[in-house]
XYZ file of C-alpha atoms in Angstrom:
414
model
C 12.960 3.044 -61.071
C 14.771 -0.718 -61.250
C 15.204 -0.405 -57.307
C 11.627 -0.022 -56.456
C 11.026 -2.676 -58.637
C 13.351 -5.072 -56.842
C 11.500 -3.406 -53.274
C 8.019 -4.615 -54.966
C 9.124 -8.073 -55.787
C 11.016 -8.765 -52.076
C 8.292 -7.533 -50.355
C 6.120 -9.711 -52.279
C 8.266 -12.651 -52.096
C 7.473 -12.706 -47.880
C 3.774 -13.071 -49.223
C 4.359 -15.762 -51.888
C 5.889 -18.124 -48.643
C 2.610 -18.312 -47.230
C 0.952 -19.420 -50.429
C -0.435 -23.249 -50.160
C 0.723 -25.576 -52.707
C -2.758 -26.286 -53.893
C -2.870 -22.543 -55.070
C 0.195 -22.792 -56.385
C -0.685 -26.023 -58.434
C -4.595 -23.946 -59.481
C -2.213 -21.277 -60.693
C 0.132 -22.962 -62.789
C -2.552 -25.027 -64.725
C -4.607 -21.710 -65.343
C -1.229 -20.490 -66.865
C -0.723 -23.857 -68.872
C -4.611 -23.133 -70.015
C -3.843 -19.754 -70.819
C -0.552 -20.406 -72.792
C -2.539 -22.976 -75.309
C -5.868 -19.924 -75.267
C -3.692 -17.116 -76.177
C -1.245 -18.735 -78.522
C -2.614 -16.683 -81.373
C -1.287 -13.737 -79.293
C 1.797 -15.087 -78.492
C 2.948 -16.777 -81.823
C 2.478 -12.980 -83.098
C 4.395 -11.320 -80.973
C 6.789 -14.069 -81.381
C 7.032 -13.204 -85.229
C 7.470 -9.777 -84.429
C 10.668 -10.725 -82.989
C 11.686 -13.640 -85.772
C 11.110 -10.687 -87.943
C 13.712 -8.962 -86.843
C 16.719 -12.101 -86.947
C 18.020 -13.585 -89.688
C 16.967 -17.095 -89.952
C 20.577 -17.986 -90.709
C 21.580 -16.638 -86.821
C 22.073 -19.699 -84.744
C 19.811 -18.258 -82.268
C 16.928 -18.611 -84.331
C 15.747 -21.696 -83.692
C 16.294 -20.746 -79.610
C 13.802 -17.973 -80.405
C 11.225 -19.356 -82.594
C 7.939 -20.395 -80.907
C 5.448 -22.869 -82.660
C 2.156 -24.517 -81.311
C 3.977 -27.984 -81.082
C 6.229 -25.642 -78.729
C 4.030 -23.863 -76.809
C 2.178 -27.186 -76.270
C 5.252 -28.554 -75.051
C 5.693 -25.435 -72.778
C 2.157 -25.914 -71.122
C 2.348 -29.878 -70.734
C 6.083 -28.628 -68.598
C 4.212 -26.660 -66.276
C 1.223 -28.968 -65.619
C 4.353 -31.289 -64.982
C 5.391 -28.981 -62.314
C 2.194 -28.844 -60.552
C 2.142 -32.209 -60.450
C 5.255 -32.576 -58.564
C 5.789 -32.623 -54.688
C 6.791 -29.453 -53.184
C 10.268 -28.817 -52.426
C 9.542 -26.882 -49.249
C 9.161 -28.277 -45.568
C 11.495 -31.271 -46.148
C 13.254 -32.559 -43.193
C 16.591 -32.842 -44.033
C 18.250 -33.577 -40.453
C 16.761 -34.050 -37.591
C 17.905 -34.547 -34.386
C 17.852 -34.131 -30.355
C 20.801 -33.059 -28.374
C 21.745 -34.189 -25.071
C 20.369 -31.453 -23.492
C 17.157 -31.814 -24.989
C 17.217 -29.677 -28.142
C 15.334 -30.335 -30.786
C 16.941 -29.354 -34.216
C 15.610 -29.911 -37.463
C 17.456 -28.555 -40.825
C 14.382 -28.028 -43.402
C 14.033 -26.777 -46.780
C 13.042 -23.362 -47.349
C 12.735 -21.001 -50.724
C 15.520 -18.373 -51.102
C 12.728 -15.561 -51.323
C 14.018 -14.083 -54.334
C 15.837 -15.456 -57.750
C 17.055 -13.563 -60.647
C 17.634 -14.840 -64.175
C 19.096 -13.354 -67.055
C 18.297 -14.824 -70.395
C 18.976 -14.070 -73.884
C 17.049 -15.649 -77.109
C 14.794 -17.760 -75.023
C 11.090 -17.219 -74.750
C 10.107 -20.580 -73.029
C 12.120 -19.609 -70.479
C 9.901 -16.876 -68.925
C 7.147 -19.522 -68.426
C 9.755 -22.100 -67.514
C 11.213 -19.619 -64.361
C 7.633 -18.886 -63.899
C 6.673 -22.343 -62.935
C 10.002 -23.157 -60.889
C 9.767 -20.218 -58.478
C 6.088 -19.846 -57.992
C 6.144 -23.572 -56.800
C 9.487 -23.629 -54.714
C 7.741 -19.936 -52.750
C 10.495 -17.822 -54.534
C 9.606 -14.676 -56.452
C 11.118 -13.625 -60.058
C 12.973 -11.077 -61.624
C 13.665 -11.842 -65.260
C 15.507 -10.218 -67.328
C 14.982 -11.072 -70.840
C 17.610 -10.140 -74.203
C 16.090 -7.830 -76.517
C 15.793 -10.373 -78.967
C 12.775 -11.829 -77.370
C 11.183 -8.674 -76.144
C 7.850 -8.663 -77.622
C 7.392 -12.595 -76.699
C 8.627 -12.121 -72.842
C 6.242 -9.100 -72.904
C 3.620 -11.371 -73.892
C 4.488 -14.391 -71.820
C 4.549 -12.032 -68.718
C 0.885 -10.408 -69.645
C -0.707 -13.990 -69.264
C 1.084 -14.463 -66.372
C 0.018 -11.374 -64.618
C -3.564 -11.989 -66.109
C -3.496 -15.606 -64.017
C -2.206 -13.938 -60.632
C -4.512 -11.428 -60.789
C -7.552 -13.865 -61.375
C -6.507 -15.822 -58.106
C -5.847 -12.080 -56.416
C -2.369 -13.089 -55.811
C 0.352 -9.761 -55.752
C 1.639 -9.565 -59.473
C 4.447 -8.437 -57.648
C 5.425 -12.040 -57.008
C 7.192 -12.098 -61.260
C 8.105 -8.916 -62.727
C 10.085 -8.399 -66.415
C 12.690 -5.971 -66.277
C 13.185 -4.046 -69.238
C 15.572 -5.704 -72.198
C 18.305 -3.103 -71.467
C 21.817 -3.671 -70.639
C 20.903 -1.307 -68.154
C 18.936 -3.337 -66.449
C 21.208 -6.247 -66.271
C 23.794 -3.841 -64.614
C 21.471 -2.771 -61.692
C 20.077 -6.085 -61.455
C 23.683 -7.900 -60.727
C 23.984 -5.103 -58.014
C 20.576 -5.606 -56.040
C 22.240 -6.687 -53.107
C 19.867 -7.145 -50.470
C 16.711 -7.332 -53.315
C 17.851 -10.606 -55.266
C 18.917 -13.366 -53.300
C 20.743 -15.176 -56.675
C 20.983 -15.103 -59.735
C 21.215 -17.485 -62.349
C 22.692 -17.016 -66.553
C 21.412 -18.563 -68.810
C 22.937 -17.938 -72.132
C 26.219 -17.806 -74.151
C 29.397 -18.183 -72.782
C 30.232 -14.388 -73.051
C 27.388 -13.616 -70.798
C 27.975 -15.670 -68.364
C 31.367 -14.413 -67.967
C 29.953 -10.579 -67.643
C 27.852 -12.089 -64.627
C 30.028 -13.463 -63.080
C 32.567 -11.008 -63.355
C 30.294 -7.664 -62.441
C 27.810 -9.335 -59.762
C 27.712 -8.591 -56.574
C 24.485 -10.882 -55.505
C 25.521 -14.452 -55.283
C 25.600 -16.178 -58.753
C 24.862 -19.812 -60.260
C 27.185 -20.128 -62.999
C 24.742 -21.912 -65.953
C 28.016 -22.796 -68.456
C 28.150 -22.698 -72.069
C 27.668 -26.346 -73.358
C 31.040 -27.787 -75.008
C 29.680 -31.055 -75.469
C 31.916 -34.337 -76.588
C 30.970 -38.143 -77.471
C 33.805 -40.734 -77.617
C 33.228 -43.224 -80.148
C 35.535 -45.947 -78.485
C 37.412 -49.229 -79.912
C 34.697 -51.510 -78.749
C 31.482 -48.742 -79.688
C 28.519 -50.144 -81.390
C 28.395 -48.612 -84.886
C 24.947 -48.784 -85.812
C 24.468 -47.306 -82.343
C 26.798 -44.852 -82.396
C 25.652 -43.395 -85.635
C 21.779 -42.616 -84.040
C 23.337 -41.364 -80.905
C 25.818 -39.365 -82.675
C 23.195 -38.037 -85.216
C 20.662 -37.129 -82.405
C 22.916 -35.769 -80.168
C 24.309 -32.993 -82.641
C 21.361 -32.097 -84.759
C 18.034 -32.677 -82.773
C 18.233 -29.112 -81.502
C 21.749 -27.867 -82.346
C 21.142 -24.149 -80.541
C 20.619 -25.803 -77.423
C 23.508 -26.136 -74.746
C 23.783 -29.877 -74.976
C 24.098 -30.217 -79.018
C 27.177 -31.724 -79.483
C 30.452 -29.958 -80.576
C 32.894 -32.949 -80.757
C 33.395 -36.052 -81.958
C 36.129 -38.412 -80.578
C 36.687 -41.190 -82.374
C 39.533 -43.738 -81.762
C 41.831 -44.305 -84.405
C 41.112 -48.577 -84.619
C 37.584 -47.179 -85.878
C 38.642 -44.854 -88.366
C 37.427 -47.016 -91.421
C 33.999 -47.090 -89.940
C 33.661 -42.859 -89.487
C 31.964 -42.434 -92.705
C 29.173 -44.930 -91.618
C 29.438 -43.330 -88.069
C 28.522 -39.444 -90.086
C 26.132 -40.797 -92.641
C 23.391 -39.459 -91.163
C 24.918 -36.086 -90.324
C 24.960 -35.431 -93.869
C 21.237 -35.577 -94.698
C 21.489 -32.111 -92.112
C 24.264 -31.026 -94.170
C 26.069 -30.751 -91.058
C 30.121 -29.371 -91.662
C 32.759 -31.389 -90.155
C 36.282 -29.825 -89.084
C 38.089 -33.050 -89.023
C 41.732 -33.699 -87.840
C 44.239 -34.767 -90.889
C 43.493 -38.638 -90.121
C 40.018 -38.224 -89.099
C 39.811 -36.018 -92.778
C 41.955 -39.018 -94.629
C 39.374 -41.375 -93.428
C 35.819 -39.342 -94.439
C 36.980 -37.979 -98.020
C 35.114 -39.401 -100.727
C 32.474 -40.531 -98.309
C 31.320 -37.370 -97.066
C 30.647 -33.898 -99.243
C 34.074 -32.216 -99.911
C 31.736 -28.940 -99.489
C 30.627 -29.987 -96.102
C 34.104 -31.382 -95.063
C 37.184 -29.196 -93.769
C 40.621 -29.333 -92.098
C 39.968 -28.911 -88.323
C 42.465 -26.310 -86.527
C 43.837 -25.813 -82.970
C 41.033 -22.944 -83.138
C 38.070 -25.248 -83.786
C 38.115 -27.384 -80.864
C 36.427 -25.696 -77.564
C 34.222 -24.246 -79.994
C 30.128 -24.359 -78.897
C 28.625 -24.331 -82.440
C 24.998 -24.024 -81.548
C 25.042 -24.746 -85.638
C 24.849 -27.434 -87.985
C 28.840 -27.419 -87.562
C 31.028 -30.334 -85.500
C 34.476 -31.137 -84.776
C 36.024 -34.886 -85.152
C 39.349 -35.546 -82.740
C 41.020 -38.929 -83.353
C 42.962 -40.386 -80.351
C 45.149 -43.774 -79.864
C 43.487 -44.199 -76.475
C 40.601 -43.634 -74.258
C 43.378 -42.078 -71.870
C 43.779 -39.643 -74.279
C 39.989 -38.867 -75.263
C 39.382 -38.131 -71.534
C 42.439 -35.740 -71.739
C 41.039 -33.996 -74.768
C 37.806 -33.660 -72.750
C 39.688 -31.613 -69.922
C 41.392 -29.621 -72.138
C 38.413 -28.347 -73.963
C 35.168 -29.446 -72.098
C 33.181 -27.199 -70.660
C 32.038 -29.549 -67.565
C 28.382 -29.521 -69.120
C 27.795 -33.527 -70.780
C 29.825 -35.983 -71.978
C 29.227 -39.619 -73.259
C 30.707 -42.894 -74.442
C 29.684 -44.829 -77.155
C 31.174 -48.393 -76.176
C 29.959 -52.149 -75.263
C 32.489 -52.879 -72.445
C 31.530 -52.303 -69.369
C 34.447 -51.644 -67.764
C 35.595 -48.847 -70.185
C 32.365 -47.061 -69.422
C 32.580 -47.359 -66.017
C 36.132 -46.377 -66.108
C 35.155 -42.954 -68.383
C 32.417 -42.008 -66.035
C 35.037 -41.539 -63.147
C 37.480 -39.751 -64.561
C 35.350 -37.421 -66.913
C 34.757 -34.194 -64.978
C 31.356 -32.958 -66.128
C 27.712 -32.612 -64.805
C 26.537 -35.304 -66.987
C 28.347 -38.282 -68.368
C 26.123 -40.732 -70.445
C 27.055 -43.986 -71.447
C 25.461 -45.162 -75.096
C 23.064 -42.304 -75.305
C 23.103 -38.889 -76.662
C 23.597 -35.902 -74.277
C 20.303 -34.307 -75.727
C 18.807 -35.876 -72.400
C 20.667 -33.361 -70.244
C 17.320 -31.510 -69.802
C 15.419 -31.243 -66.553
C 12.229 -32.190 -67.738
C 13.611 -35.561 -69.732
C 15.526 -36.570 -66.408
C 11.872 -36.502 -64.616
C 11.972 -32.726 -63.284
C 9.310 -31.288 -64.831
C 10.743 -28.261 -66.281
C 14.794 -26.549 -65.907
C 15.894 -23.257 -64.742
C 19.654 -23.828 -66.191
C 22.349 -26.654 -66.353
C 24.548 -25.683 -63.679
C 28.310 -26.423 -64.332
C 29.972 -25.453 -61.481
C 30.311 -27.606 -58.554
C 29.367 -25.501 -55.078
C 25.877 -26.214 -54.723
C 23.628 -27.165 -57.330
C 25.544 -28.783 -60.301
C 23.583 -30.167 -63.636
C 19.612 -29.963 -64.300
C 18.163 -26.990 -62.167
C 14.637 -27.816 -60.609
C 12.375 -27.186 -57.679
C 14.937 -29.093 -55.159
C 17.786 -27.145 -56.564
C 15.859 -23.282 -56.112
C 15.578 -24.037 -52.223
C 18.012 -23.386 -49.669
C 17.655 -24.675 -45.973
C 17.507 -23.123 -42.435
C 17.744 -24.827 -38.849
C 14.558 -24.319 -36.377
C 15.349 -25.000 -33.159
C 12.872 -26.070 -30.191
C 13.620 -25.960 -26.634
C 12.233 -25.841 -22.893
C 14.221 -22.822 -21.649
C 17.806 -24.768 -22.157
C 20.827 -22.043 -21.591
C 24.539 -22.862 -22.581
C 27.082 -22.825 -19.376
């Protein structure tokens, strides 16, 4: 049944790369209409699956769909149509001796896979990506979300069919793992796919594919709060980068802190307390925060509870006697997603960004911007943490893949 599936959507994906961007752009903005008409519909269907979690599960919050949300959702995708296309960009071009004209130009893969877990927007948010860079969608959704992918992908459908485009073009597979197992072996159906989830199912995808995969990391996220870091600074950054969303992949899990600004960690977590946010602090780091910060809230870090991605109200605190040994701590336990620095010398920052390995490095802000739409993309399909091919915020540029055309006047090689 899942391989005539994959047949529908390939053979619809050869369609979808004639479609014009202007009906591409019509379509997306009837979704983004349709998203804010039916919200009714899909705010129950998303409480039939909140029903069924425990608000206390992390993955809660990742699930949960508001109107503020599903605004948010709809203003992404009229983003996206507003956006130049990806395809048809000349990325070399040039004319050989002989007379051959080459040009190297941006094309859609034709078809791209995602696997998701407790992540409704993300339907939409694939939705929007593919349709515009000509590829067609197979999503494959956790079971968590069911009802509100199920619902996502009706209005969907409902659009396509209004403009008489093929449905065929995004299709839901069913929230079984099942599904995920035939889908990571549809060679020759699915020309990628992309994770996007915990760090346990990205390893399964990686390790049982046999399509071509873009690795979407779990988010280990650090901030260094150096010798010469602004406090009052630090403290906002700090507080916004760990409990703004703290299920999403760049929440942060760590904070460094060097040990000449010890005496000024309790200011530095002040505001982490109003979210009653538990610290597993090293002894010194522990020394310094007791009697300033809950004893309930406050615990004795172990080797355990760094490398840890919380996607809770939950942080670690590392203090180090250099920055040398901050950026060591990163490579140890990072997960190559974002990083920052909290410090006024130049220099230092500079000298941070270099040698930090990750996809993002900030300098004096939190990494809560690693998010394609806040770095001017319109809308994400992942965070990509590995380095062949697309690395950090996923877009419309980064779902393309190129080919050479080739014009000549009956040239022959000797």
């Amino acid at each position: 049944m899942l391989e005539e599936i994959f047949r529908k959507v390939k053979t619809a994906s050869y369609e979808l790369a004639l479609l014009d961007d202007e009906t591409k752009n019509s379509i997306l903005n009837d979704v983004a209409d349709a998203i804010i008409g039916y919200a009714d519909e899909l705010l129950k269907a998303n409480q039939l699956d909140l029903d069924r979690m425990e608000k206390s599960n992390p993955l809660y919050d990742r699930l949960q769909l508001t109107p503020q949300r599903l605004e948010g959702i709809a203003s992404d995708m009229r983003n996206v149509s507003r956006l130049p296309s990806p395809l048809g960009r000349v990325m070399c071009h040039r004319v050989l001796d002989n007379g051959l004209d080459l040009k190297k130009v941006s094309v859609p893969f034709g078809v791209i896979g995602v696997i998701y877990e407790a992540r409704p927007n993300v339907t939409f948010d694939v939705f929007s990506l593919c349709l515009k860079s000509g590829n067609a969608s197979v999503l494959k959704g956790g079971k968590d979300a069911d009802n509100s992918n199920k619902a996502a992908m009706d209005i969907i459908k409902s659009v396509l069919n209004a403009h008489h485009i093929n449905p065929d073009i995004s299709m839901l597979l069913p929230a079984t793992h099942e599904a995920t197992a035939e889908m990571l072996k549809a060679r020759g159906f699915i020309d990628i796919c992309i994770p996007r989830g915990g760090k346990r199912l990205i390893e399964f995808v990686r390790d049982n594919a046999r399509i071509p995969v873009i690795e979407t990391g779990a988010g280990v996220v650090h901030t260094y709060f150096d010798r010469y870091g602004n406090l009052s600074l630090g403290a906002i950054v700090i507080n916004n980068a760990k409990t703004r969303r703290v299920s999403v992949c760049n929440a942060l899990d760590c904070l460094i802190v060097h040990a000449s600004r010890l005496a000024d960690l309790p200011e530095l977590c002040a505001l982490l307390e109003k979210s009653h946010v538990a610290l597993y602090a090293d002894t010194r780091a522990k020394e310094a925060l007791q009697g300033h910060y809950p004893t309930s809230l406050l615990f004795q870090a172990t080797d355990d509870s760094f490398g840890t991605e919380y996607m809770d109200y939950a942080m670690t605190i590392r203090t180090v006697d250099s920055m040398q040994e901050a950026v060591e701590h990163i490579r140890q336990y990072g997960s190559g997603h974002s990083e920052s620095i909290i410090t006024d010398d130049d220099a230092r920052a500079e000298e941070f960004q270099k040698k930090v390995d990750a996809s993002c490095v900030y300098v004096n802000a939190p990494t809560s911007f690693t998010d394609g739409a806040q770095f001017g993309m319109g809308a994400e399909i992942g965070i990509s943490t590995q380095k062949l091919g697309p690395r950090g915020p996923m877009a419309l540029e980064e779902m393309t893949t190129y080919k050479w055309m080739i014009k000549g006047q009956g040239q022959i090689r000797p």
